Amino acid sequence: MRSASELPANASAAAAAPIPQPKGLPWLGNLLQLPKDGLAQALLETSRQFPEGIYQLDFGGRRVPFVYSADLVAELSDETRFRKLIGPPLSFLRAGAGDGLFTAHQDEPNWGKAHRILLPAFSQRAMKGYFDVMLEVANALADKWTRQGPDADIPVADDMTRLTLDTISLAGFGYRFDSFTTPELHPFLAAMVGVLSEAMGKLTRLPLKDKFMREHHRRFEQDVAAMHQLVDEVIRTRRHAQDGGTGASDLLGLMLNARDPVTDLPLDDTNIRFQVITFLIAGHETTSGMLTFALYLLLRHPAVLAQAYAEVDRVLPGDTVPQYAHLAQLDVIERVLKETLRLWPTAPSFGVAPYEDTRIGGRYAIRKDQRVVTVLMALHRDPAVWDRPEVFDIDRFLPENEARIHPHAYKPFGNGERACIGRQFALTEAKLALAVILQRFALSDPHDYAFHIKETLTLKPDGFHLRARLRNARERLLVVMPSPAGAVADADAQATLAGGGEPMHVLYGGSLGTCQDIAEQIAATASRAGFDAKVAPLDAIADALPQQGTLVVVAATYNGRAPDSARTLEARLDSADALVRQAPGLRYAVLGCGNSQWPAFQAFPKRVEAMLAASGAQAIVPRGEADGNGGFDAAVDAWTRNLWSTLGTRQVQTDAAAVSVRYLAPDAVRAAVLPAAARSMTVLANEELVSDPTGLWDFTREAPRGPTRHLTVRLPEGVTYATGDHLAVYPRNADDRVEAAIARLGLEGEALVTLTAQHAHVRHLPLNQPVTVRQLLRDFVELQDTATARDVTALHAITRCPFTRSQLAMWIEGEAAAQRFDQDIQAAHVSVLDLLLRFPAIELTLEGFLARLGAMRPRFYSIASSARVSPDVVALTVGTVSGPAWSGVGTYRGTASNYLMQLPTGAEIAATVRTPNPPFAPDADASKPMVLICAGTGIAPFRGFLEERATLQAAGETVATSLLCNGSRHPEHDFLYRDALRTWEDAGVVRVFQAYSCVDDHPHRFVQHVLWDAREAVWAAFDAGATLYVCGDGRAMAPAVRDTLIRMYQARYASDLATASDWLTAQMQSGRYRQDVFN
């Protein structure tokens, strides 16, 4: 059978691609394949057969395309090309609802007239006027459940129908159904269900068969008449009240009295009848379905239910009477409703038709006036848009995630001007209803309900019952005072704290300061919320876990093992006699930080999580994953918001200035500069390692290496190191950046300030002592860190200039904001200071600037010397980072590398010695060879390794010949430590395999190429007990080396990829493959 798109209306349509269609029967098409019940679910299942996102069905000669691809729906949503088309089964309702808003054709005058008259009644502002009625009906529902007792099986769909019908009838028309006073549903509901069911039945019947369904037609007409009779009575009652001077200004009053602002005409009585019926049907049927689905999903997802309870306990503690302003604080409940409508949009489809012949997707022809249906359940599960589309995940609608959703992938209320006019009414009513239910009742499903959907024109779970027991005070997560809500409480309530003095242990495990910074920010927020919050390294729980309170862990992984501040804990976990850890009274939450590019991403946070779970402690929220490869800040923000929501705390003043500043006289005592953890060390030499590359190669092929320095630094007395250790250097910001910040803030560099603060997360600042502004900005904060979305939001909030606000808003507001932020700010590494310099109208104080800056972090450099040769002097190999700024403005210079490059002999630096974990040290058995793989400054630790082996050889020990696979640009430019390597190669300490990326005709461009060429020698060394070491770039070089080693194994053993990968993983775990890589 030919599809509609194969029947050309013109030459263009003839060339279109056919719309795919399930195989059908002659004349009947797909009509007999459609179920009498469950059509929407059948359309969802059919959609899964057509990954194109479009298919068509033949309804006995009437062919209808169905669409679910978000990209195609985007085209159908273009109201310049398509209009809403009222077709079956919706068109069958016109017998009862006529040209009401829901069933009117686009060109019918009454649609535009009613839309314009009624639109103000559904504004966000208008919702406040309906609130008291909504609350009255929600309380009537709760009172009914209380009377029934905890053992009553509550028919959820029926009671949600009572709730929503009473709400719309009372709020909109002043009519009381009083549905909760009788066990039976109101006769209007029976008539309405009959009309909806018959409309769906007609859709799946052949026209000839339908002509003989006279009994169905008679019942349909009776049901329509019953609905009309009730509505006519409602209208008559109101007119009588108006005549007596007691009319209300609700929806019905508006319809009876208002005039269309365009035509200056009122609505006629017949159309008012149709509008009232429309609102009584559409205004309650879909909302009751949404609430029924939401309660079902909450009971199936106890973690989300716990979040919702926590939020209600925070916003509506005890017997707090809900007020309208409280609704804005119900973020979790709002996300529950949004995700519910994603999975189960209660109005499951809508149809449109083009004004002219057209194509969608560039290939599918749609004729003028041909109906095209959007299948919402399939659209909301479009795998091209939604991750794990079948999973109920309310975090999809966290602000930062919702901003990234395809703009046409979520349409539970329809599209454009024909979208549901009562959307805000429905969401307001539903949020309040869920809040009242959760405030009062502990819900359960003792019958383990088997999910089944009942379809009329809308969807609802069928036969779903729950039980509702009144909650007691002990069940609440936290007992708090009422949250401020506009006029809800007096001003003193705003100072109420939610933590109640509960202990909170916030522990960090990291090497670079990021985890500690996050931990201290969490502790500061917790302190403001009333918790007794303390920050400590993870090693604080090495011997014992807290037995009560809350434990929050922020941890990273270093080369698959614990970071610096968690090594003792890791050792305890590794030991055979590890302490028995039981803490059933403890609650915990874990945030894992790192970079998904590394194979061990989240390894240690997962281990900590497993330890806590095994102790009997209770998880508060799922473990978070903050990925430095993308979306790190957004992930941290989302996880912490979830944590506060679940704990029942409100993130109070998180972006308030953390520091208050008091300016002092210039003659005040000069502040101490060095961080307490650092020791002062002396630079003995600072030498250039690379030579002038002029004339060696065409620089368009590859730029020369930047200045690369060899520094020697004397350690202070009492400080030692081992070969392979790191030196952690605390740098200073460049003078030009410091002066730019001083000038931009309008300060004097030599002015003395004293900083005070109440929270530990500003530990990096010199508190309670005088310090110059110049020294403060030079030594204590990171001026070049990339600005976060939170930073931009804060700057936007304090900016008064309309132009600047609009520029900043591009990165934080609107559907494309996240993408623009990633491209313009994140990828370009634009700092807060860069934004201040770009936008001079931003008015930021020193306090505000400090609040946006992180602590000056130490930079880790592999020590390039042997402790046997120079136990009190370390060597460093420092490649400077300098080049055109990715932002396109000026030159970017790395903070630490440029600081070190300029240090003269005799300069003092602040630094500490750090041992990597796992260790990155030469094999203690010098009779075993080593395989050393590196490029550029990655040679630094291997210089120390080989210097040590040469010393041992000179002392008479047997030293095996190691292999060095090294990468440089050109031998006359950046073959680092070439003379020393040649000396050691002549002595048999090492055999060098060299790659040059800028030498024409050289056989090996990169280190992975020379590694492959040297594979026989590498295997010989490995068989002799060698350990493989890799040092250098972690983004390109290290993965390429891993891939080459896997390929070498495959070639040697004729194995498959999986086996070779498992071999390399085993070497990592056993310590025979070690890497020390950097970005």
Coordinates of C-alpha atoms in Angstrom, one line a residue, residues 34 83 90 135 139 214 224 231 366 415 439 458 462 512 574 674 700 892 950 1011 1016 1027 1047:
L34 CA -4.9 -0.9 17.1
R83 CA -1.6 25.1 13.1
L90 CA -10.7 15.2 20.1
L135 CA -5.9 24.8 50.0
N139 CA -7.5 20.0 53.3
R214 CA -26.9 2.8 18.3
V224 CA -23.7 15.1 26.9
V231 CA -23.4 23.5 33.5
I366 CA 3.2 16.6 4.4
N415 CA 2.7 23.9 22.0
Q439 CA 3.0 17.1 55.3
T458 CA -6.2 11.0 29.1
D462 CA -5.8 2.1 36.9
L512 CA 45.3 20.1 44.8
D574 CA 44.3 -2.1 52.8
L674 CA 54.0 32.5 53.6
T700 CA 53.5 26.4 10.8
Y892 CA 47.9 34.0 28.8
A950 CA 74.5 5.9 37.5
L1011 CA 57.8 2.7 21.6
E1016 CA 61.3 -6.2 21.1
T1027 CA 58.5 -1.8 35.5
R1047 CA 48.7 -3.2 20.5

